[in-house]
Amino acid sequence: MARKNYLFTSESVSEGHPDKVCDRISDEVVDLFFSRGQQAGLDPYQIRVACETLATTNRVVIAGEVRGPKISKEEIEEVARKAIKDIGYEQDGFHWKSAQVEVLLHAQSADIAQGVDAGGNKDEGAGDQGIMFGYACRETPDLMPAPLHYAHNILHVLAAARHSGREKSLGPDAKSQVTVRYENGKPVGVSQIVVSHQHTDENLTSKDVRTIIEPYVRKALPEGWIDDKTVWHINPTGKFYIGGPDGDCGLTGRKIIVDTYGGAAPHGGGAFSGKDPTKVDRSAAYAARYLAKNVVAAGLADRCTLQLSYAIGVADPLSIYADLHGTGNVDEGKLEDVLMQAMRLSPRGIREHLQLNRPIYARTSAYGHFGRAPESDGGFSWEKTDLAAKLKAYF
């Protein structure tokens, strides 16, 4: 029997976190290839990007494999600098203008390409093997786990205050962590709050930083969730002046739990950022979230976990597994069959259904890939609940 009363914790990191700086640059490269491909009239199914970024003190290294429109190293460097500037880094140890940017992108392996490309009677294959998970629950309006949802929300609100100029003493780098108290299986309050936030004034104390950020944290959480028993940890080390890649080396793809469900659901292990949608690490994880969210939105369960699995070069998934955690009102085996009928789960089928052949990825690189509002240009299309009525009709 599932526990009813417990504590659960999730963390988030801001767009200025070193790993997130790298995720952003990698996804800007993906967007650049898709936007330039659109301008050139190229077949988007022929575009390939697998871009990894490393960032440290005044240095950025961009490496990986690409195929598609001809894009110079100078153009790649320019989008990286623009991303760093937009995040807000203009400090001595990491500055958008003066950081050294090295671009080491090269052509995709022909061995991988022949397995992935469509041809003759062969459909486009998966860009790699692996397992992907999707999850949804009724804990928030976005059908996301409450601890992660509110950890993201805290940093989102603080970032908006920083970008607007209201809080000039806050730097780009930040982390949050929220411990949520569950009673009778439902989130009801917060027992511990952790926020570590970079500050631009070296003389600020932890108490000073708390005075700045506490109103925003309270705004980001539901009314009544913070009480006199809630424990606060604000800049627990006492000082956070040196931040970003100058303080800690960053790499693409190191925040996969932050990017997904905050530990409330399983993870297959594959990162998202820097990958075009032939890489099922990304596209199939989006599809799994889309289907799980529609299952919950349709009222078929209060919680839903889905697993998909793929083999490199093979179009269709090897398996699909549904777990409704004892909250469903339909047979899980039947649901698996229905989901396979509701959406073609090959890489091409996913890309067509969710319209993933677009420059929509840089915006996903911070504050989570899931639980975001679908956008008019196709961004976050996997957050739509347009399959809910169809799934309900099946049963």
mmCIF file of C-alpha atoms in Angstrom:
data_model
loop_
_atom_site.group_PDB
_atom_site.id
_atom_site.type_symbol
_atom_site.label_atom_id
_atom_site.label_comp_id
_atom_site.label_asym_id
_atom_site.label_seq_id
_atom_site.Cartn_x
_atom_site.Cartn_y
_atom_site.Cartn_z
ATOM 1 C CA MET A 1 0.000 0.000 0.000
ATOM 2 C CA ALA A 2 1.312 3.455 -0.914
ATOM 3 C CA ARG A 3 2.348 5.750 1.938
ATOM 4 C CA LYS A 4 -0.065 8.567 2.704
ATOM 5 C CA ASN A 5 1.989 10.834 4.976
ATOM 6 C CA TYR A 6 5.585 11.645 4.046
ATOM 7 C CA LEU A 7 8.079 14.295 2.922
ATOM 8 C CA PHE A 8 9.442 14.511 -0.629
ATOM 9 C CA THR A 9 12.107 16.884 -1.954
ATOM 10 C CA SER A 10 12.979 18.138 -5.444
ATOM 11 C CA GLU A 11 15.496 20.698 -6.654
ATOM 12 C CA SER A 12 15.755 23.133 -9.542
ATOM 13 C CA VAL A 13 18.601 25.210 -10.959
ATOM 14 C CA SER A 14 18.436 28.548 -12.773
ATOM 15 C CA GLU A 15 19.360 29.396 -16.346
ATOM 16 C CA GLY A 16 22.668 30.757 -15.028
ATOM 17 C CA HIS A 17 23.722 27.492 -13.415
ATOM 18 C CA PRO A 18 26.889 26.293 -15.230
ATOM 19 C CA ASP A 19 25.217 23.136 -16.558
ATOM 20 C CA LYS A 20 22.197 25.111 -17.716
ATOM 21 C CA VAL A 21 24.407 27.625 -19.544
ATOM 22 C CA CYS A 22 25.733 24.634 -21.483
ATOM 23 C CA ASP A 23 22.243 23.216 -22.094
ATOM 24 C CA ARG A 24 21.154 26.601 -23.434
ATOM 25 C CA ILE A 25 24.092 26.923 -25.840
ATOM 26 C CA SER A 26 23.613 23.356 -27.099
ATOM 27 C CA ASP A 27 19.912 23.952 -27.733
ATOM 28 C CA GLU A 28 20.642 27.275 -29.460
ATOM 29 C CA VAL A 29 22.761 25.276 -31.906
ATOM 30 C CA VAL A 30 19.856 22.868 -32.531
ATOM 31 C CA ASP A 31 17.551 25.838 -33.169
ATOM 32 C CA LEU A 32 20.093 27.453 -35.489
ATOM 33 C CA PHE A 33 20.251 24.345 -37.684
ATOM 34 C CA PHE A 34 16.458 24.079 -37.892
ATOM 35 C CA SER A 35 15.885 27.793 -38.574
ATOM 36 C CA ARG A 36 18.647 27.953 -41.180
ATOM 37 C CA GLY A 37 17.338 24.751 -42.746
ATOM 38 C CA GLN A 38 13.857 26.285 -43.011
ATOM 39 C CA GLN A 39 15.297 29.371 -44.701
ATOM 40 C CA ALA A 40 17.194 27.211 -47.191
ATOM 41 C CA GLY A 41 14.181 24.979 -47.910
ATOM 42 C CA LEU A 42 15.976 21.846 -46.719
ATOM 43 C CA ASP A 43 14.188 18.660 -45.687
ATOM 44 C CA PRO A 44 14.057 18.933 -41.860
ATOM 45 C CA TYR A 45 14.235 15.140 -41.615
ATOM 46 C CA GLN A 46 17.779 15.336 -42.948
ATOM 47 C CA ILE A 47 19.000 17.669 -40.184
ATOM 48 C CA ARG A 48 21.104 16.069 -37.461
ATOM 49 C CA VAL A 49 22.526 17.748 -34.369
ATOM 50 C CA ALA A 50 24.230 16.193 -31.353
ATOM 51 C CA CYS A 51 25.882 19.146 -29.654
ATOM 52 C CA GLU A 52 27.710 19.085 -26.313
ATOM 53 C CA THR A 53 29.014 22.182 -24.524
ATOM 54 C CA LEU A 54 31.558 22.664 -21.751
ATOM 55 C CA ALA A 55 31.908 25.977 -19.927
ATOM 56 C CA THR A 56 34.505 27.065 -17.391
ATOM 57 C CA THR A 57 36.299 30.283 -16.453
ATOM 58 C CA ASN A 58 36.038 32.510 -19.550
ATOM 59 C CA ARG A 59 36.026 29.505 -21.865
ATOM 60 C CA VAL A 60 33.340 27.667 -23.830
ATOM 61 C CA VAL A 61 33.967 24.502 -25.875
ATOM 62 C CA ILE A 62 31.250 23.310 -28.286
ATOM 63 C CA ALA A 63 31.683 19.806 -29.743
ATOM 64 C CA GLY A 64 29.605 17.157 -31.475
ATOM 65 C CA GLU A 65 28.175 15.925 -34.746
ATOM 66 C CA VAL A 66 25.932 17.749 -37.213
ATOM 67 C CA ARG A 67 24.392 17.448 -40.657
ATOM 68 C CA GLY A 68 22.315 19.971 -42.572
ATOM 69 C CA PRO A 69 22.747 23.576 -43.676
ATOM 70 C CA LYS A 70 26.266 24.978 -43.956
ATOM 71 C CA ILE A 71 26.874 27.064 -40.832
ATOM 72 C CA SER A 72 30.239 28.618 -40.053
ATOM 73 C CA LYS A 73 32.104 28.388 -36.761
ATOM 74 C CA GLU A 74 31.721 32.147 -36.435
ATOM 75 C CA GLU A 75 27.923 31.841 -36.588
ATOM 76 C CA ILE A 76 27.964 29.103 -33.914
ATOM 77 C CA GLU A 77 30.162 31.306 -31.754
ATOM 78 C CA GLU A 78 27.779 34.227 -32.202
ATOM 79 C CA VAL A 79 24.725 32.302 -30.958
ATOM 80 C CA ALA A 80 26.738 31.102 -27.956
ATOM 81 C CA ARG A 81 27.714 34.669 -27.039
ATOM 82 C CA LYS A 82 24.141 35.886 -27.466
ATOM 83 C CA ALA A 83 22.891 33.119 -25.164
ATOM 84 C CA ILE A 84 25.461 33.988 -22.480
ATOM 85 C CA LYS A 85 24.533 37.676 -22.758
ATOM 86 C CA ASP A 86 20.812 36.923 -22.524
ATOM 87 C CA ILE A 87 21.382 34.840 -19.380
ATOM 88 C CA GLY A 88 23.179 37.833 -17.900
ATOM 89 C CA TYR A 89 26.880 37.003 -17.613
ATOM 90 C CA GLU A 90 29.054 40.089 -17.661
ATOM 91 C CA GLN A 91 31.490 39.268 -14.866
ATOM 92 C CA ASP A 92 35.287 39.108 -14.919
ATOM 93 C CA GLY A 93 35.469 35.318 -14.808
ATOM 94 C CA PHE A 94 32.734 34.727 -17.413
ATOM 95 C CA HIS A 95 31.711 37.446 -19.862
ATOM 96 C CA TRP A 96 29.711 37.041 -23.062
ATOM 97 C CA LYS A 97 32.058 39.350 -24.930
ATOM 98 C CA SER A 98 35.483 38.185 -23.745
ATOM 99 C CA ALA A 99 35.064 34.436 -23.120
ATOM 100 C CA GLN A 100 37.052 32.259 -25.521
ATOM 101 C CA VAL A 101 34.665 30.119 -27.617
ATOM 102 C CA GLU A 102 35.999 27.027 -29.406
ATOM 103 C CA VAL A 103 33.782 25.220 -31.938
ATOM 104 C CA LEU A 104 34.603 21.556 -32.655
ATOM 105 C CA LEU A 105 31.492 20.369 -34.521
ATOM 106 C CA HIS A 106 31.981 17.839 -37.335
ATOM 107 C CA ALA A 107 29.918 15.601 -39.639
ATOM 108 C CA GLN A 108 27.722 12.845 -38.226
ATOM 109 C CA SER A 109 29.071 9.297 -38.451
ATOM 110 C CA ALA A 110 28.042 7.597 -41.703
ATOM 111 C CA ASP A 111 27.461 4.355 -39.761
ATOM 112 C CA ILE A 112 24.904 6.039 -37.519
ATOM 113 C CA ALA A 113 23.327 7.952 -40.412
ATOM 114 C CA GLN A 114 22.614 4.817 -42.454
ATOM 115 C CA GLY A 115 20.725 3.283 -39.548
ATOM 116 C CA VAL A 116 18.681 6.390 -38.840
ATOM 117 C CA ASP A 117 17.856 7.659 -42.338
ATOM 118 C CA ALA A 118 14.691 6.551 -44.103
ATOM 119 C CA GLY A 119 15.133 4.897 -47.493
ATOM 120 C CA GLY A 120 13.202 2.565 -49.779
ATOM 121 C CA ASN A 121 10.710 0.683 -47.616
ATOM 122 C CA LYS A 122 12.621 1.557 -44.425
ATOM 123 C CA ASP A 123 11.203 4.196 -42.085
ATOM 124 C CA GLU A 124 13.430 6.575 -40.163
ATOM 125 C CA GLY A 125 15.066 4.660 -37.327
ATOM 126 C CA ALA A 126 15.750 5.694 -33.752
ATOM 127 C CA GLY A 127 19.005 7.609 -33.315
ATOM 128 C CA ASP A 128 20.034 5.415 -30.388
ATOM 129 C CA GLN A 129 18.870 2.615 -28.142
ATOM 130 C CA GLY A 130 17.432 3.385 -24.729
ATOM 131 C CA ILE A 131 14.469 3.615 -22.393
ATOM 132 C CA MET A 132 12.375 6.740 -21.873
ATOM 133 C CA PHE A 133 9.777 7.574 -19.231
ATOM 134 C CA GLY A 134 6.807 9.916 -19.113
ATOM 135 C CA TYR A 135 4.824 10.872 -16.027
ATOM 136 C CA ALA A 136 1.810 12.917 -14.973
ATOM 137 C CA CYS A 137 -0.157 13.359 -11.754
ATOM 138 C CA ARG A 138 -2.879 15.576 -10.312
ATOM 139 C CA GLU A 139 -0.714 17.453 -7.797
ATOM 140 C CA THR A 140 -0.625 20.724 -9.794
ATOM 141 C CA PRO A 141 -2.718 22.304 -12.575
ATOM 142 C CA ASP A 142 0.064 21.388 -15.029
ATOM 143 C CA LEU A 143 -0.204 17.741 -13.915
ATOM 144 C CA MET A 144 3.345 17.774 -12.527
ATOM 145 C CA PRO A 145 4.786 16.677 -9.159
ATOM 146 C CA ALA A 146 4.395 19.514 -6.649
ATOM 147 C CA PRO A 147 7.989 19.567 -5.268
ATOM 148 C CA LEU A 148 9.567 20.123 -8.684
ATOM 149 C CA HIS A 149 6.817 22.449 -9.893
ATOM 150 C CA TYR A 150 7.360 24.843 -6.994
ATOM 151 C CA ALA A 151 11.158 24.535 -7.026
ATOM 152 C CA HIS A 152 11.037 25.692 -10.673
ATOM 153 C CA ASN A 153 8.509 28.373 -9.823
ATOM 154 C CA ILE A 154 10.759 29.942 -7.186
ATOM 155 C CA LEU A 155 13.626 30.378 -9.637
ATOM 156 C CA HIS A 156 11.357 31.498 -12.466
ATOM 157 C CA VAL A 157 9.945 34.306 -10.330
ATOM 158 C CA LEU A 158 13.408 35.362 -9.155
ATOM 159 C CA ALA A 159 14.759 35.322 -12.722
ATOM 160 C CA ALA A 160 11.917 37.564 -13.879
ATOM 161 C CA ALA A 161 12.754 40.040 -11.089
ATOM 162 C CA ARG A 162 16.434 39.999 -12.082
ATOM 163 C CA HIS A 163 15.835 40.404 -15.825
ATOM 164 C CA SER A 164 13.367 43.251 -15.228
ATOM 165 C CA GLY A 165 16.004 45.190 -13.303
ATOM 166 C CA ARG A 166 14.001 45.183 -10.059
ATOM 167 C CA GLU A 167 16.655 43.141 -8.274
ATOM 168 C CA LYS A 168 20.037 44.326 -9.522
ATOM 169 C CA SER A 169 21.892 42.642 -6.665
ATOM 170 C CA LEU A 170 20.961 39.126 -7.854
ATOM 171 C CA GLY A 171 23.299 37.264 -10.204
ATOM 172 C CA PRO A 172 22.359 34.664 -12.854
ATOM 173 C CA ASP A 173 23.402 31.528 -10.934
ATOM 174 C CA ALA A 174 20.904 30.020 -8.483
ATOM 175 C CA LYS A 175 19.550 26.766 -7.054
ATOM 176 C CA SER A 176 16.367 25.962 -5.168
ATOM 177 C CA GLN A 177 15.127 22.944 -3.239
ATOM 178 C CA VAL A 178 11.678 22.372 -1.793
ATOM 179 C CA THR A 179 10.642 19.707 0.714
ATOM 180 C CA VAL A 180 6.893 19.163 0.435
ATOM 181 C CA ARG A 181 4.771 17.638 3.182
ATOM 182 C CA TYR A 182 2.155 15.121 2.044
ATOM 183 C CA GLU A 183 -0.906 14.202 4.070
ATOM 184 C CA ASN A 184 -3.316 11.518 2.867
ATOM 185 C CA GLY A 185 -1.256 11.363 -0.304
ATOM 186 C CA LYS A 186 -1.714 15.041 -1.181
ATOM 187 C CA PRO A 187 0.763 17.947 -0.966
ATOM 188 C CA VAL A 188 -0.276 20.360 1.791
ATOM 189 C CA GLY A 189 2.761 22.417 2.816
ATOM 190 C CA VAL A 190 6.511 22.998 2.784
ATOM 191 C CA SER A 191 8.727 21.901 5.653
ATOM 192 C CA GLN A 192 12.106 23.069 4.258
ATOM 193 C CA ILE A 193 13.131 25.628 1.638
ATOM 194 C CA VAL A 194 16.641 25.954 0.239
ATOM 195 C CA VAL A 195 17.692 28.818 -2.062
ATOM 196 C CA SER A 196 21.297 29.507 -2.987
ATOM 197 C CA HIS A 197 21.467 32.653 -5.102
ATOM 198 C CA GLN A 198 24.456 34.420 -6.571
ATOM 199 C CA HIS A 199 24.732 38.091 -5.572
ATOM 200 C CA THR A 200 26.539 40.904 -7.369
ATOM 201 C CA ASP A 201 27.464 42.793 -4.186
ATOM 202 C CA GLU A 202 30.305 40.923 -2.507
ATOM 203 C CA ASN A 203 29.409 42.326 0.914
ATOM 204 C CA LEU A 204 25.876 40.880 1.117
ATOM 205 C CA THR A 205 25.287 38.379 3.905
ATOM 206 C CA SER A 206 22.954 35.392 3.835
ATOM 207 C CA LYS A 207 20.507 37.446 5.895
ATOM 208 C CA ASP A 208 20.637 40.253 3.306
ATOM 209 C CA VAL A 209 19.955 37.790 0.492
ATOM 210 C CA ARG A 210 17.021 36.297 2.395
ATOM 211 C CA THR A 211 15.515 39.765 2.813
ATOM 212 C CA ILE A 212 15.662 40.195 -0.974
ATOM 213 C CA ILE A 213 14.353 36.817 -2.071
ATOM 214 C CA GLU A 214 11.848 35.829 0.632
ATOM 215 C CA PRO A 215 8.928 37.847 -0.831
ATOM 216 C CA TYR A 216 9.456 36.144 -4.191
ATOM 217 C CA VAL A 217 9.633 32.681 -2.645
ATOM 218 C CA ARG A 218 6.366 33.293 -0.811
ATOM 219 C CA LYS A 219 4.787 34.489 -4.054
ATOM 220 C CA ALA A 220 5.930 31.318 -5.842
ATOM 221 C CA LEU A 221 4.310 28.918 -3.343
ATOM 222 C CA PRO A 222 0.614 28.343 -2.606
ATOM 223 C CA GLU A 223 -0.847 30.488 0.138
ATOM 224 C CA GLY A 224 -0.630 28.808 3.518
ATOM 225 C CA TRP A 225 2.130 26.370 2.540
ATOM 226 C CA ILE A 226 4.772 28.316 4.499
ATOM 227 C CA ASP A 227 4.202 28.507 8.258
ATOM 228 C CA ASP A 228 6.218 29.184 11.393
ATOM 229 C CA LYS A 229 7.569 25.614 11.317
ATOM 230 C CA THR A 230 9.032 25.974 7.811
ATOM 231 C CA VAL A 231 12.846 25.929 7.926
ATOM 232 C CA TRP A 232 14.706 28.285 5.575
ATOM 233 C CA HIS A 233 18.238 27.753 4.232
ATOM 234 C CA ILE A 234 19.327 30.814 2.224
ATOM 235 C CA ASN A 235 22.919 30.779 0.889
ATOM 236 C CA PRO A 236 23.896 28.241 3.572
ATOM 237 C CA THR A 237 27.635 28.581 2.817
ATOM 238 C CA GLY A 238 27.403 32.254 3.818
ATOM 239 C CA LYS A 239 28.473 33.767 0.491
ATOM 240 C CA PHE A 240 27.723 33.198 -3.206
ATOM 241 C CA TYR A 241 29.520 35.973 -5.082
ATOM 242 C CA ILE A 242 31.539 33.873 -7.570
ATOM 243 C CA GLY A 243 28.995 31.995 -9.659
ATOM 244 C CA GLY A 244 28.346 30.423 -13.018
ATOM 245 C CA PRO A 245 31.074 28.667 -15.024
ATOM 246 C CA ASP A 246 33.710 30.775 -13.256
ATOM 247 C CA GLY A 247 32.815 29.078 -9.971
ATOM 248 C CA ASP A 248 32.062 25.581 -11.266
ATOM 249 C CA CYS A 249 32.581 23.853 -14.616
ATOM 250 C CA GLY A 250 29.389 23.216 -16.600
ATOM 251 C CA LEU A 251 28.459 20.441 -19.044
ATOM 252 C CA THR A 252 25.455 19.748 -21.243
ATOM 253 C CA GLY A 253 23.067 17.116 -19.935
ATOM 254 C CA ARG A 254 23.960 16.941 -16.240
ATOM 255 C CA LYS A 255 20.584 18.057 -14.854
ATOM 256 C CA ILE A 256 18.318 15.322 -16.196
ATOM 257 C CA ILE A 257 16.235 14.994 -13.014
ATOM 258 C CA VAL A 258 15.707 18.759 -12.847
ATOM 259 C CA ASP A 259 14.682 18.616 -16.527
ATOM 260 C CA THR A 260 12.044 15.922 -15.964
ATOM 261 C CA TYR A 261 10.125 15.054 -12.767
ATOM 262 C CA GLY A 262 12.394 15.908 -9.860
ATOM 263 C CA GLY A 263 12.833 12.280 -8.857
ATOM 264 C CA ALA A 264 9.098 11.585 -8.538
ATOM 265 C CA ALA A 265 9.239 9.257 -11.560
ATOM 266 C CA PRO A 266 11.875 6.972 -13.115
ATOM 267 C CA HIS A 267 14.400 8.306 -15.642
ATOM 268 C CA GLY A 268 15.927 6.395 -18.546
ATOM 269 C CA GLY A 269 19.247 8.213 -18.210
ATOM 270 C CA GLY A 270 19.369 10.142 -21.493
ATOM 271 C CA ALA A 271 19.709 13.930 -21.581
ATOM 272 C CA PHE A 272 17.648 16.187 -23.871
ATOM 273 C CA SER A 273 19.526 19.376 -24.712
ATOM 274 C CA GLY A 274 21.653 19.599 -27.838
ATOM 275 C CA LYS A 275 19.845 16.756 -29.612
ATOM 276 C CA ASP A 276 17.636 16.858 -32.692
ATOM 277 C CA PRO A 277 14.421 14.799 -32.464
ATOM 278 C CA THR A 278 15.817 11.708 -34.222
ATOM 279 C CA LYS A 279 17.408 11.129 -30.825
ATOM 280 C CA VAL A 280 14.664 9.316 -28.949
ATOM 281 C CA ASP A 281 16.280 10.330 -25.656
ATOM 282 C CA ARG A 282 14.519 13.605 -26.384
ATOM 283 C CA SER A 283 11.589 12.988 -28.718
ATOM 284 C CA ALA A 284 10.332 9.745 -27.137
ATOM 285 C CA ALA A 285 10.590 11.267 -23.648
ATOM 286 C CA TYR A 286 8.429 14.137 -24.924
ATOM 287 C CA ALA A 287 5.977 11.625 -26.422
ATOM 288 C CA ALA A 288 5.835 9.631 -23.183
ATOM 289 C CA ARG A 289 5.052 12.787 -21.190
ATOM 290 C CA TYR A 290 2.413 13.762 -23.767
ATOM 291 C CA LEU A 291 0.656 10.409 -23.524
ATOM 292 C CA ALA A 292 0.888 10.194 -19.721
ATOM 293 C CA LYS A 293 -0.477 13.725 -19.362
ATOM 294 C CA ASN A 294 -3.391 12.945 -21.669
ATOM 295 C CA VAL A 295 -4.182 9.759 -19.729
ATOM 296 C CA VAL A 296 -4.494 11.796 -16.515
ATOM 297 C CA ALA A 297 -6.295 14.687 -18.249
ATOM 298 C CA ALA A 298 -8.820 12.179 -19.630
ATOM 299 C CA GLY A 299 -9.659 11.061 -16.088
ATOM 300 C CA LEU A 300 -8.372 7.523 -16.658
ATOM 301 C CA ALA A 301 -6.049 7.759 -13.630
ATOM 302 C CA ASP A 302 -4.722 10.189 -11.035
ATOM 303 C CA ARG A 303 -1.122 9.136 -11.740
ATOM 304 C CA CYS A 304 0.449 7.610 -14.815
ATOM 305 C CA THR A 305 3.980 6.429 -15.601
ATOM 306 C CA LEU A 306 4.823 5.259 -19.121
ATOM 307 C CA GLN A 307 7.977 3.564 -20.350
ATOM 308 C CA LEU A 308 9.045 3.302 -24.017
ATOM 309 C CA SER A 309 12.104 1.455 -25.331
ATOM 310 C CA TYR A 310 13.974 1.676 -28.645
ATOM 311 C CA ALA A 311 16.839 0.099 -30.588
ATOM 312 C CA ILE A 312 19.157 2.177 -32.780
ATOM 313 C CA GLY A 313 18.069 2.129 -36.425
ATOM 314 C CA VAL A 314 14.688 0.516 -35.604
ATOM 315 C CA ALA A 315 11.596 2.666 -36.152
ATOM 316 C CA ASP A 316 8.961 1.251 -33.821
ATOM 317 C CA PRO A 317 9.352 1.014 -30.047
ATOM 318 C CA LEU A 318 10.326 -2.385 -28.694
ATOM 319 C CA SER A 319 7.915 -2.083 -25.780
ATOM 320 C CA ILE A 320 5.443 0.151 -24.001
ATOM 321 C CA TYR A 321 4.613 -0.173 -20.310
ATOM 322 C CA ALA A 322 1.927 1.683 -18.355
ATOM 323 C CA ASP A 323 1.671 1.932 -14.563
ATOM 324 C CA LEU A 324 -1.317 3.757 -13.069
ATOM 325 C CA HIS A 325 -0.088 3.257 -9.482
ATOM 326 C CA GLY A 326 -3.408 1.835 -8.311
ATOM 327 C CA THR A 327 -5.214 5.072 -9.220
ATOM 328 C CA GLY A 328 -6.644 4.006 -12.591
ATOM 329 C CA ASN A 329 -10.099 2.957 -13.676
ATOM 330 C CA VAL A 330 -8.982 1.141 -16.848
ATOM 331 C CA ASP A 331 -6.965 -2.009 -17.526
ATOM 332 C CA GLU A 332 -3.285 -1.120 -17.955
ATOM 333 C CA GLY A 333 -2.680 -3.764 -20.629
ATOM 334 C CA LYS A 334 -5.596 -2.437 -22.661
ATOM 335 C CA LEU A 335 -4.337 1.114 -22.136
ATOM 336 C CA GLU A 336 -0.967 0.158 -23.631
ATOM 337 C CA ASP A 337 -2.712 -1.123 -26.763
ATOM 338 C CA VAL A 338 -4.830 2.023 -27.000
ATOM 339 C CA LEU A 339 -1.835 4.341 -26.669
ATOM 340 C CA MET A 340 -0.013 2.519 -29.479
ATOM 341 C CA GLN A 341 -3.066 3.141 -31.680
ATOM 342 C CA ALA A 342 -3.549 6.747 -30.605
ATOM 343 C CA MET A 343 -0.110 7.902 -31.771
ATOM 344 C CA ARG A 344 2.583 6.459 -34.027
ATOM 345 C CA LEU A 345 5.584 6.171 -31.756
ATOM 346 C CA SER A 346 8.324 5.897 -34.373
ATOM 347 C CA PRO A 347 10.773 8.835 -34.471
ATOM 348 C CA ARG A 348 9.042 10.165 -37.611
ATOM 349 C CA GLY A 349 5.586 9.623 -36.145
ATOM 350 C CA ILE A 350 6.510 11.506 -32.983
ATOM 351 C CA ARG A 351 8.103 14.363 -34.941
ATOM 352 C CA GLU A 352 5.013 14.721 -37.134
ATOM 353 C CA HIS A 353 2.462 14.434 -34.328
ATOM 354 C CA LEU A 354 4.243 16.884 -32.021
ATOM 355 C CA GLN A 355 5.660 19.003 -34.886
ATOM 356 C CA LEU A 356 9.196 18.837 -33.555
ATOM 357 C CA ASN A 357 11.014 19.921 -36.745
ATOM 358 C CA ARG A 358 11.155 23.530 -35.570
ATOM 359 C CA PRO A 359 13.543 25.878 -33.760
ATOM 360 C CA ILE A 360 11.733 25.489 -30.419
ATOM 361 C CA TYR A 361 14.401 24.035 -28.154
ATOM 362 C CA ALA A 362 16.442 26.831 -26.533
ATOM 363 C CA ARG A 363 13.424 27.797 -24.404
ATOM 364 C CA THR A 364 13.300 24.275 -22.934
ATOM 365 C CA SER A 365 16.829 24.456 -21.526
ATOM 366 C CA ALA A 366 15.901 25.947 -18.130
ATOM 367 C CA TYR A 367 13.024 25.521 -15.635
ATOM 368 C CA GLY A 368 12.028 22.092 -16.945
ATOM 369 C CA HIS A 369 10.983 20.520 -20.212
ATOM 370 C CA PHE A 370 7.593 19.539 -18.772
ATOM 371 C CA GLY A 371 4.768 21.375 -17.037
ATOM 372 C CA ARG A 372 5.056 24.383 -19.340
ATOM 373 C CA ALA A 373 2.226 25.976 -21.337
ATOM 374 C CA PRO A 374 2.004 25.027 -25.043
ATOM 375 C CA GLU A 375 3.008 27.979 -27.219
ATOM 376 C CA SER A 376 1.505 29.340 -30.432
ATOM 377 C CA ASP A 377 4.594 28.578 -32.532
ATOM 378 C CA GLY A 378 4.635 24.914 -31.495
ATOM 379 C CA GLY A 379 6.853 25.179 -28.450
ATOM 380 C CA PHE A 380 6.019 22.661 -25.706
ATOM 381 C CA SER A 381 3.548 20.896 -28.010
ATOM 382 C CA TRP A 382 3.971 17.782 -25.856
ATOM 383 C CA GLU A 383 2.110 19.600 -23.069
ATOM 384 C CA LYS A 384 -1.164 19.699 -25.013
ATOM 385 C CA THR A 385 -4.077 17.575 -23.812
ATOM 386 C CA ASP A 386 -5.707 17.272 -27.223
ATOM 387 C CA LEU A 387 -5.728 13.447 -27.035
ATOM 388 C CA ALA A 388 -7.732 13.308 -23.805
ATOM 389 C CA ALA A 389 -11.162 13.143 -25.448
ATOM 390 C CA LYS A 390 -9.970 10.469 -27.876
ATOM 391 C CA LEU A 391 -8.539 8.322 -25.073
ATOM 392 C CA LYS A 392 -11.714 8.682 -23.054
ATOM 393 C CA ALA A 393 -13.759 7.613 -26.057
ATOM 394 C CA TYR A 394 -11.708 4.407 -26.431
ATOM 395 C CA PHE A 395 -12.917 3.288 -23.001
#
